Tab-separated table of C-alpha atoms in Angstrom:
chain	number	residue	atom	x	y	z
A	1	MET	CA	26.458	21.420	-14.996
A	2	SER	CA	25.394	17.813	-14.567
A	3	GLY	CA	23.821	15.861	-17.402
A	4	GLN	CA	20.431	14.246	-17.543
A	5	PRO	CA	19.684	11.673	-14.796
A	6	LYS	CA	19.935	7.984	-15.567
A	7	THR	CA	16.637	6.459	-16.615
A	8	ILE	CA	15.021	3.047	-16.908
A	9	GLY	CA	12.140	2.232	-19.242
A	10	VAL	CA	8.993	0.775	-17.661
A	11	GLY	CA	6.170	-1.265	-19.168
A	12	LEU	CA	2.991	-2.033	-17.221
A	13	LEU	CA	0.576	-4.921	-17.821
A	14	GLY	CA	-2.787	-4.369	-16.123
A	15	THR	CA	-4.428	-1.155	-14.919
A	16	GLY	CA	-6.528	-2.296	-11.941
A	17	PHE	CA	-5.840	-1.832	-8.244
A	18	MET	CA	-2.325	-3.271	-8.332
A	19	GLY	CA	-1.531	-1.722	-11.702
A	20	LYS	CA	-2.214	1.685	-10.206
A	21	CYS	CA	-0.079	0.791	-7.160
A	22	HIS	CA	2.847	-0.035	-9.438
A	23	ALA	CA	2.344	3.167	-11.439
A	24	LEU	CA	2.336	5.284	-8.274
A	25	ALA	CA	5.491	3.548	-7.059
A	26	TRP	CA	7.293	4.141	-10.341
A	27	GLN	CA	6.283	7.815	-10.193
A	28	GLN	CA	7.553	8.325	-6.650
A	29	VAL	CA	10.642	6.143	-6.292
A	30	ALA	CA	13.232	8.596	-7.640
A	31	ALA	CA	11.881	11.525	-5.609
A	32	THR	CA	11.769	9.402	-2.442
A	33	PHE	CA	15.054	7.511	-2.651
A	34	GLY	CA	17.114	9.354	-5.268
A	35	THR	CA	17.211	6.347	-7.597
A	36	THR	CA	17.504	6.157	-11.351
A	37	HIS	CA	14.463	7.874	-12.868
A	38	PRO	CA	11.834	5.544	-14.357
A	39	ARG	CA	10.520	6.412	-17.819
A	40	LEU	CA	6.885	5.317	-18.015
A	41	GLU	CA	6.927	4.038	-21.577
A	42	LEU	CA	4.081	1.674	-22.439
A	43	LEU	CA	0.963	0.370	-20.698
A	44	ALA	CA	-1.386	-2.449	-21.731
A	45	ASP	CA	-4.950	-3.407	-20.897
A	46	VAL	CA	-7.382	-5.713	-22.738
A	47	ASP	CA	-9.594	-2.692	-23.527
A	48	VAL	CA	-7.632	-0.160	-25.551
A	49	GLU	CA	-9.802	2.751	-24.390
A	50	VAL	CA	-9.209	1.773	-20.755
A	51	ALA	CA	-5.503	1.533	-21.556
A	52	LYS	CA	-5.458	5.004	-23.141
A	53	HIS	CA	-7.276	6.555	-20.201
A	54	ALA	CA	-4.977	4.846	-17.676
A	55	ALA	CA	-1.851	5.861	-19.595
A	56	GLN	CA	-2.933	9.487	-19.420
A	57	GLN	CA	-3.804	9.234	-15.724
A	58	PHE	CA	-0.676	7.286	-14.719
A	59	GLY	CA	1.728	9.276	-16.894
A	60	PHE	CA	2.686	6.607	-19.452
A	61	SER	CA	3.734	7.809	-22.909
A	62	ARG	CA	1.820	5.153	-24.863
A	63	ALA	CA	-0.986	2.608	-24.511
A	64	THR	CA	-1.946	-0.649	-26.202
A	65	ASP	CA	-4.318	-3.612	-25.926
A	66	ASP	CA	-1.529	-6.036	-26.935
A	67	TRP	CA	0.618	-7.091	-23.973
A	68	HIS	CA	3.110	-8.808	-26.294
A	69	SER	CA	4.082	-5.412	-27.706
A	70	VAL	CA	4.985	-4.206	-24.204
A	71	VAL	CA	7.379	-7.043	-23.388
A	72	THR	CA	9.133	-6.729	-26.752
A	73	ASP	CA	9.283	-2.931	-26.923
A	74	PRO	CA	12.948	-1.786	-27.172
A	75	ALA	CA	12.287	1.220	-24.923
A	76	VAL	CA	11.101	-1.018	-22.073
A	77	ASP	CA	13.726	-2.365	-19.656
A	78	VAL	CA	11.478	-3.692	-16.877
A	79	VAL	CA	7.920	-5.035	-16.990
A	80	SER	CA	5.419	-4.741	-14.134
A	81	ILE	CA	2.871	-7.577	-14.319
A	82	THR	CA	-0.355	-6.977	-12.368
A	83	THR	CA	-2.805	-9.129	-14.341
A	84	PRO	CA	-4.918	-12.145	-13.228
A	85	ASN	CA	-2.814	-15.010	-11.886
A	86	GLY	CA	-3.398	-17.315	-14.862
A	87	LEU	CA	-1.569	-14.843	-17.116
A	88	HIS	CA	1.514	-14.518	-14.933
A	89	ARG	CA	3.479	-17.381	-16.457
A	90	PRO	CA	3.127	-16.524	-20.168
A	91	MET	CA	3.722	-12.827	-19.550
A	92	ALA	CA	6.732	-13.274	-17.271
A	93	GLU	CA	8.283	-15.897	-19.539
A	94	ALA	CA	7.862	-13.672	-22.580
A	95	ALA	CA	9.390	-10.713	-20.749
A	96	LEU	CA	12.400	-12.705	-19.579
A	97	LYS	CA	12.979	-14.142	-23.047
A	98	ALA	CA	12.823	-10.599	-24.448
A	99	GLY	CA	15.612	-9.537	-22.076
A	100	LYS	CA	13.446	-7.609	-19.625
A	101	HIS	CA	13.541	-7.498	-15.848
A	102	VAL	CA	10.282	-8.592	-14.211
A	103	TRP	CA	8.280	-7.200	-11.297
A	104	LEU	CA	5.517	-9.781	-10.850
A	105	GLU	CA	2.604	-9.546	-8.464
A	106	LYS	CA	1.991	-12.451	-6.115
A	107	PRO	CA	1.104	-15.258	-6.270
A	108	MET	CA	3.583	-16.347	-8.939
A	109	SER	CA	0.971	-18.226	-10.946
A	110	SER	CA	-2.198	-20.288	-10.697
A	111	THR	CA	-0.375	-23.648	-10.397
A	112	LEU	CA	2.764	-24.982	-8.758
A	113	ASP	CA	3.959	-26.365	-12.106
A	114	ASP	CA	3.747	-22.886	-13.634
A	115	ALA	CA	5.693	-21.425	-10.715
A	116	GLN	CA	8.431	-24.024	-11.259
A	117	ALA	CA	8.474	-23.172	-14.971
A	118	LEU	CA	9.041	-19.512	-14.126
A	119	VAL	CA	11.988	-20.444	-11.907
A	120	ASP	CA	13.445	-22.517	-14.738
A	121	CYS	CA	12.953	-19.688	-17.228
A	122	ALA	CA	14.598	-17.155	-14.921
A	123	ALA	CA	17.539	-19.527	-14.391
A	124	SER	CA	18.114	-19.647	-18.145
A	125	HIS	CA	18.130	-15.830	-18.298
A	126	PRO	CA	20.497	-14.938	-15.432
A	127	GLY	CA	20.930	-11.349	-16.596
A	128	GLN	CA	17.305	-10.529	-15.825
A	129	VAL	CA	16.221	-9.554	-12.304
A	130	THR	CA	12.973	-10.963	-10.907
A	131	ILE	CA	11.086	-9.730	-7.868
A	132	LEU	CA	7.653	-10.639	-6.513
A	133	GLY	CA	5.132	-8.211	-5.062
A	134	TYR	CA	5.289	-9.231	-1.410
A	135	SER	CA	5.092	-5.603	-0.380
A	136	PHE	CA	4.128	-6.255	3.274
A	137	LEU	CA	7.704	-7.434	3.821
A	138	ARG	CA	8.763	-3.803	3.238
A	139	SER	CA	6.824	-2.387	6.192
A	140	PRO	CA	9.214	-0.422	8.433
A	141	ALA	CA	7.610	-2.045	11.490
A	142	PHE	CA	8.034	-5.515	9.996
A	143	GLN	CA	11.628	-4.800	9.004
A	144	ALA	CA	12.286	-3.639	12.573
A	145	ALA	CA	10.741	-6.854	13.954
A	146	ARG	CA	12.812	-8.964	11.594
A	147	LYS	CA	15.978	-7.188	12.726
A	148	MET	CA	15.076	-7.729	16.393
A	149	VAL	CA	14.632	-11.451	15.789
A	150	ALA	CA	17.899	-11.711	13.850
A	151	GLN	CA	19.774	-9.952	16.668
A	152	GLY	CA	18.337	-12.300	19.286
A	153	GLU	CA	16.340	-9.661	21.166
A	154	ILE	CA	13.558	-12.134	21.998
A	155	GLY	CA	15.868	-15.128	22.277
A	156	THR	CA	15.195	-18.257	20.234
A	157	PRO	CA	11.866	-18.153	18.374
A	158	VAL	CA	9.570	-20.891	19.648
A	159	CYS	CA	6.102	-20.326	18.204
A	160	ILE	CA	4.314	-18.031	15.779
A	161	ARG	CA	0.543	-17.633	15.527
A	162	GLY	CA	-0.666	-15.854	12.421
A	163	VAL	CA	-3.874	-14.922	10.619
A	164	TYR	CA	-4.675	-12.985	7.484
A	165	ASP	CA	-8.376	-12.266	7.112
A	166	GLU	CA	-10.343	-9.990	4.798
A	167	ASP	CA	-14.026	-9.734	3.897
A	168	TYR	CA	-13.956	-8.962	0.182
A	169	CYS	CA	-15.812	-12.228	-0.558
A	170	ALA	CA	-17.980	-12.338	2.565
A	171	ASN	CA	-21.128	-11.099	0.815
A	172	PRO	CA	-22.858	-14.127	-0.803
A	173	GLU	CA	-24.356	-11.758	-3.392
A	174	LEU	CA	-20.903	-10.848	-4.691
A	175	PRO	CA	-20.833	-11.872	-8.372
A	176	TRP	CA	-18.724	-14.744	-9.627
A	177	SER	CA	-15.340	-13.694	-11.070
A	178	TRP	CA	-12.068	-15.082	-12.409
A	179	ARG	CA	-10.701	-15.086	-8.853
A	180	MET	CA	-12.978	-18.044	-8.107
A	181	THR	CA	-11.593	-20.272	-10.887
A	182	ARG	CA	-8.623	-22.614	-10.807
A	183	ALA	CA	-7.467	-21.632	-14.299
A	184	GLN	CA	-7.236	-17.878	-13.748
A	185	GLY	CA	-7.315	-17.518	-9.962
A	186	GLY	CA	-5.500	-20.658	-8.866
A	187	LEU	CA	-5.788	-20.908	-5.099
A	188	GLY	CA	-8.350	-18.740	-3.337
A	189	ALA	CA	-7.700	-17.240	0.091
A	190	LEU	CA	-4.301	-18.971	0.123
A	191	GLY	CA	-3.208	-17.332	-3.137
A	192	ASP	CA	-4.691	-13.901	-2.441
A	193	LEU	CA	-3.914	-13.555	1.262
A	194	GLY	CA	-2.249	-16.567	2.858
A	195	CYS	CA	0.894	-16.295	0.763
A	196	HIS	CA	1.580	-12.895	2.372
A	197	LEU	CA	1.387	-14.430	5.843
A	198	VAL	CA	3.646	-17.301	4.765
A	199	SER	CA	6.179	-14.823	3.370
A	200	GLN	CA	6.357	-13.064	6.739
A	201	MET	CA	6.523	-16.282	8.736
A	202	CYS	CA	9.433	-17.519	6.617
A	203	ALA	CA	11.213	-14.163	6.796
A	204	LEU	CA	11.033	-14.317	10.598
A	205	LEU	CA	11.614	-18.033	11.197
A	206	GLY	CA	13.275	-19.481	8.108
A	207	PRO	CA	12.291	-22.458	5.944
A	208	VAL	CA	9.359	-24.785	6.589
A	209	THR	CA	9.721	-28.552	6.845
A	210	GLU	CA	6.135	-29.770	7.361
A	211	VAL	CA	2.513	-28.617	7.167
A	212	ILE	CA	-0.841	-30.113	8.105
A	213	GLY	CA	-3.627	-28.107	6.501
A	214	GLN	CA	-7.285	-27.985	5.689
A	215	THR	CA	-9.421	-25.791	3.437
A	216	HIS	CA	-13.110	-24.966	3.083
A	217	THR	CA	-15.324	-23.211	0.535
A	218	SER	CA	-18.209	-21.675	2.442
A	219	ILE	CA	-19.982	-20.086	-0.538
A	220	THR	CA	-19.936	-22.804	-3.182
A	221	THR	CA	-21.756	-21.004	-6.035
A	222	ARG	CA	-22.096	-17.425	-7.182
A	223	GLN	CA	-24.132	-15.677	-9.827
A	224	SER	CA	-22.750	-14.520	-13.161
A	225	PRO	CA	-24.453	-13.071	-16.259
A	226	ASP	CA	-24.546	-16.669	-17.532
A	227	GLY	CA	-26.234	-17.967	-14.387
A	228	SER	CA	-24.950	-19.731	-11.290
A	229	LYS	CA	-21.316	-20.866	-11.441
A	230	PRO	CA	-19.245	-22.939	-8.999
A	231	VAL	CA	-16.558	-21.451	-6.786
A	232	GLU	CA	-13.553	-23.646	-7.528
A	233	ASN	CA	-11.130	-22.546	-4.810
A	234	GLU	CA	-11.099	-22.099	-1.046
A	235	ASP	CA	-12.628	-19.318	1.039
A	236	VAL	CA	-10.847	-20.393	4.242
A	237	ALA	CA	-7.638	-22.278	5.034
A	238	SER	CA	-5.785	-23.201	8.200
A	239	ALA	CA	-2.625	-25.129	9.001
A	240	MET	CA	-0.110	-26.238	11.580
A	241	ILE	CA	3.433	-25.514	10.421
A	242	ARG	CA	6.786	-26.917	11.511
A	243	PHE	CA	9.940	-24.941	10.693
A	244	VAL	CA	13.378	-26.411	10.045
A	245	SER	CA	14.598	-24.624	13.182
A	246	GLY	CA	12.177	-26.672	15.299
A	247	ALA	CA	9.810	-23.769	15.909
A	248	HIS	CA	6.169	-24.332	15.116
A	249	GLY	CA	3.282	-22.161	14.050
A	250	THR	CA	-0.433	-21.939	13.457
A	251	PHE	CA	-1.771	-20.356	10.279
A	252	SER	CA	-5.240	-19.215	9.264
A	253	THR	CA	-6.599	-17.171	6.375
A	254	SER	CA	-10.074	-16.213	5.194
A	255	ARG	CA	-11.560	-14.067	2.445
A	256	VAL	CA	-15.058	-14.281	3.994
A	257	ALA	CA	-14.358	-12.790	7.466
A	258	HIS	CA	-17.007	-10.089	7.962
A	259	GLY	CA	-15.496	-6.880	9.297
A	260	ARG	CA	-11.874	-7.759	8.611
A	261	LYS	CA	-10.235	-5.466	6.059
A	262	CYS	CA	-6.531	-6.266	6.195
A	263	ARG	CA	-6.002	-8.328	9.332
A	264	LEU	CA	-2.480	-9.529	8.643
A	265	GLN	CA	-1.740	-10.277	12.278
A	266	TRP	CA	0.884	-12.403	14.000
A	267	GLU	CA	2.478	-12.967	17.399
A	268	LEU	CA	5.988	-14.393	17.616
A	269	GLN	CA	6.983	-15.898	20.951
A	270	GLY	CA	10.630	-16.445	21.823
A	271	THR	CA	12.559	-17.726	24.819
A	272	ASP	CA	13.243	-14.126	25.941
A	273	GLY	CA	10.232	-12.169	24.704
A	274	THR	CA	7.312	-11.715	22.327
A	275	ILE	CA	6.646	-9.474	19.323
A	276	ALA	CA	3.124	-8.785	18.059
A	277	PHE	CA	1.972	-7.028	14.869
A	278	ASP	CA	-1.319	-6.279	13.073
A	279	HIS	CA	-1.262	-4.666	9.630
A	280	GLU	CA	-4.575	-2.912	10.282
A	281	ASN	CA	-2.399	-0.918	12.718
A	282	MET	CA	0.687	-1.111	10.542
A	283	ASN	CA	2.490	1.737	12.295
A	284	GLU	CA	2.599	-0.069	15.641
A	285	LEU	CA	4.847	-2.877	16.867
A	286	TRP	CA	4.205	-4.375	20.294
A	287	VAL	CA	7.148	-5.902	22.192
A	288	CYS	CA	7.443	-7.643	25.564
A	289	ARG	CA	10.835	-8.730	26.833
A	290	ALA	CA	11.328	-11.343	29.537
A	291	GLY	CA	10.817	-9.838	32.990
A	292	GLU	CA	8.651	-6.941	31.775
A	293	ALA	CA	5.116	-6.606	33.110
A	294	GLY	CA	3.551	-6.353	29.655
A	295	PHE	CA	3.906	-5.067	26.118
A	296	THR	CA	5.458	-1.776	25.016
A	297	ARG	CA	4.043	0.056	21.990
A	298	HIS	CA	6.636	1.099	19.417
A	299	LEU	CA	5.421	3.668	16.873
A	300	SER	CA	6.918	3.659	13.404
A	301	GLY	CA	9.427	6.417	12.841
A	302	PRO	CA	12.716	7.333	11.171
A	303	ASP	CA	14.637	4.935	13.425
A	304	GLN	CA	12.981	2.063	11.525
A	305	PRO	CA	14.287	0.977	8.095
A	306	ASP	CA	13.220	3.193	5.143
A	307	PHE	CA	10.757	5.352	7.115
A	308	ALA	CA	12.955	8.455	7.103
A	309	ALA	CA	12.989	8.639	3.304
A	310	PHE	CA	9.277	9.476	3.461
A	311	CYS	CA	9.046	11.500	6.680
A	312	PRO	CA	11.559	12.723	9.288
A	313	ALA	CA	9.078	12.651	12.171
A	314	PRO	CA	8.026	9.578	14.186
A	315	GLY	CA	4.391	8.632	14.655
A	316	HIS	CA	3.224	10.337	11.462
A	317	GLY	CA	2.211	7.093	9.804
A	318	PHE	CA	3.187	4.960	6.847
A	319	GLY	CA	0.829	3.836	4.068
A	320	PHE	CA	0.126	0.814	1.879
A	321	ASN	CA	1.303	2.488	-1.334
A	322	ASP	CA	4.544	3.553	0.347
A	323	LEU	CA	5.448	-0.132	0.610
A	324	LYS	CA	5.373	-0.409	-3.180
A	325	VAL	CA	7.761	2.535	-3.475
A	326	ILE	CA	10.282	0.655	-1.323
A	327	GLU	CA	9.735	-2.425	-3.494
A	328	ALA	CA	10.433	-0.401	-6.643
A	329	ARG	CA	13.625	0.930	-5.014
A	330	ASP	CA	14.713	-2.616	-4.195
A	331	LEU	CA	14.103	-3.694	-7.787
A	332	ILE	CA	16.103	-0.801	-9.234
A	333	ARG	CA	18.988	-1.527	-6.867
A	334	ALA	CA	19.071	-5.150	-8.001
A	335	ILE	CA	18.923	-4.163	-11.676
A	336	GLU	CA	21.906	-1.867	-11.091
A	337	GLY	CA	23.950	-4.691	-9.565
A	338	GLY	CA	23.042	-4.558	-5.896
A	339	ALA	CA	21.777	-7.471	-3.834
A	340	ASN	CA	18.251	-8.590	-4.642
A	341	ALA	CA	16.131	-8.012	-1.531
A	342	GLY	CA	13.614	-10.460	-2.979
A	343	PRO	CA	11.627	-12.509	-2.907
A	344	ASP	CA	12.858	-13.440	-6.371
A	345	PHE	CA	11.312	-16.330	-8.310
A	346	VAL	CA	13.382	-18.955	-6.461
A	347	GLU	CA	12.281	-17.664	-3.056
A	348	GLY	CA	8.748	-17.229	-4.338
A	349	LEU	CA	8.595	-20.879	-5.367
A	350	GLU	CA	9.168	-21.913	-1.742
A	351	ILE	CA	6.189	-19.813	-0.670
A	352	GLU	CA	4.138	-21.465	-3.433
A	353	ARG	CA	5.190	-24.924	-2.231
A	354	ILE	CA	3.911	-24.136	1.253
A	355	ILE	CA	0.508	-22.759	0.253
A	356	HIS	CA	-0.066	-25.547	-2.269
A	357	ALA	CA	0.909	-28.116	0.375
A	358	ILE	CA	-1.686	-26.618	2.725
A	359	ALA	CA	-4.269	-26.780	-0.078
A	360	SER	CA	-3.568	-30.441	-0.823
A	361	SER	CA	-2.959	-31.659	2.742
A	362	HIS	CA	-6.564	-32.615	3.634
A	363	GLY	CA	-5.531	-32.997	7.262
A	364	HIS	CA	-2.457	-35.137	6.559
A	365	ALA	CA	1.125	-34.033	7.155
A	366	ILE	CA	3.116	-33.048	4.066
A	367	SER	CA	6.903	-32.758	4.233
A	368	LEU	CA	8.565	-29.992	2.237
């Protein structure tokens, strides 16, 4: 008779939208992929009653309003950090120094200097695994597209056109929040959305050598309980991008695009074909090869990476939270000595360099 399964202790910082996503992933990863079983040990939120309620709902053994106690708890092996961006650096640094592995939501931090500091801290703690929450990279359709590009199925990539638009800030009556500050939010649409598009562009085309960008804040003030407050970061950003390979791209992101919910959309043109993708239809990949009359629709299915672990039948659909389960699997594999699928902090810093270059470009070229 076999013994008890291997386990890994989990701590969670933050219980909002992404905190719940992490909790669901930790609950499902062993059943889906047959990994080591996570033990949901300790959860933290600034409000202890919220923390207690979330711990009961998410299945954590204990709750606290002191995040420091999570990162130092001896039963915790890995810390999920899903708090506002301005807290990412102190929390991740403390976790690494306490000997924990770190699963950190994107963006890495609110400033480029803080992102660099996290890379330096991780380098001085080489035994700890870091991974960033770029979950859209885990999409079976995206993984299939990436494989097609790597195998030369559309020839040499020439141009990519990408947008990531949402409308969560489109309503001018939306109250002011930490997301609209430099200290806690950092960048605006670039930090919330654009970094995801950059991560996919780089995964498909490799490193970036130059950007020319511009940004705009369309709603400059918002109301808070203390009265009107300024919006300190951008609502919209766009850029022209040059890759080291010689390929070029256009980039646009907006958090004020009425009607757009998760329009992470790109078209990659190569010398022998084109691939197109839109995350609002995340189970479809459109491909046209040279000589064909038009595009062919490819539905997600078990022939694409990681799909079969969730469902054996094609066309049955994949979901947003499923991406986090794959991410949790990738983290566990790296902790157990496998290759880190990333992005780790080093790779994440390159994404930060690009979005911060776009933010500071003001229409002038910046070399990376």
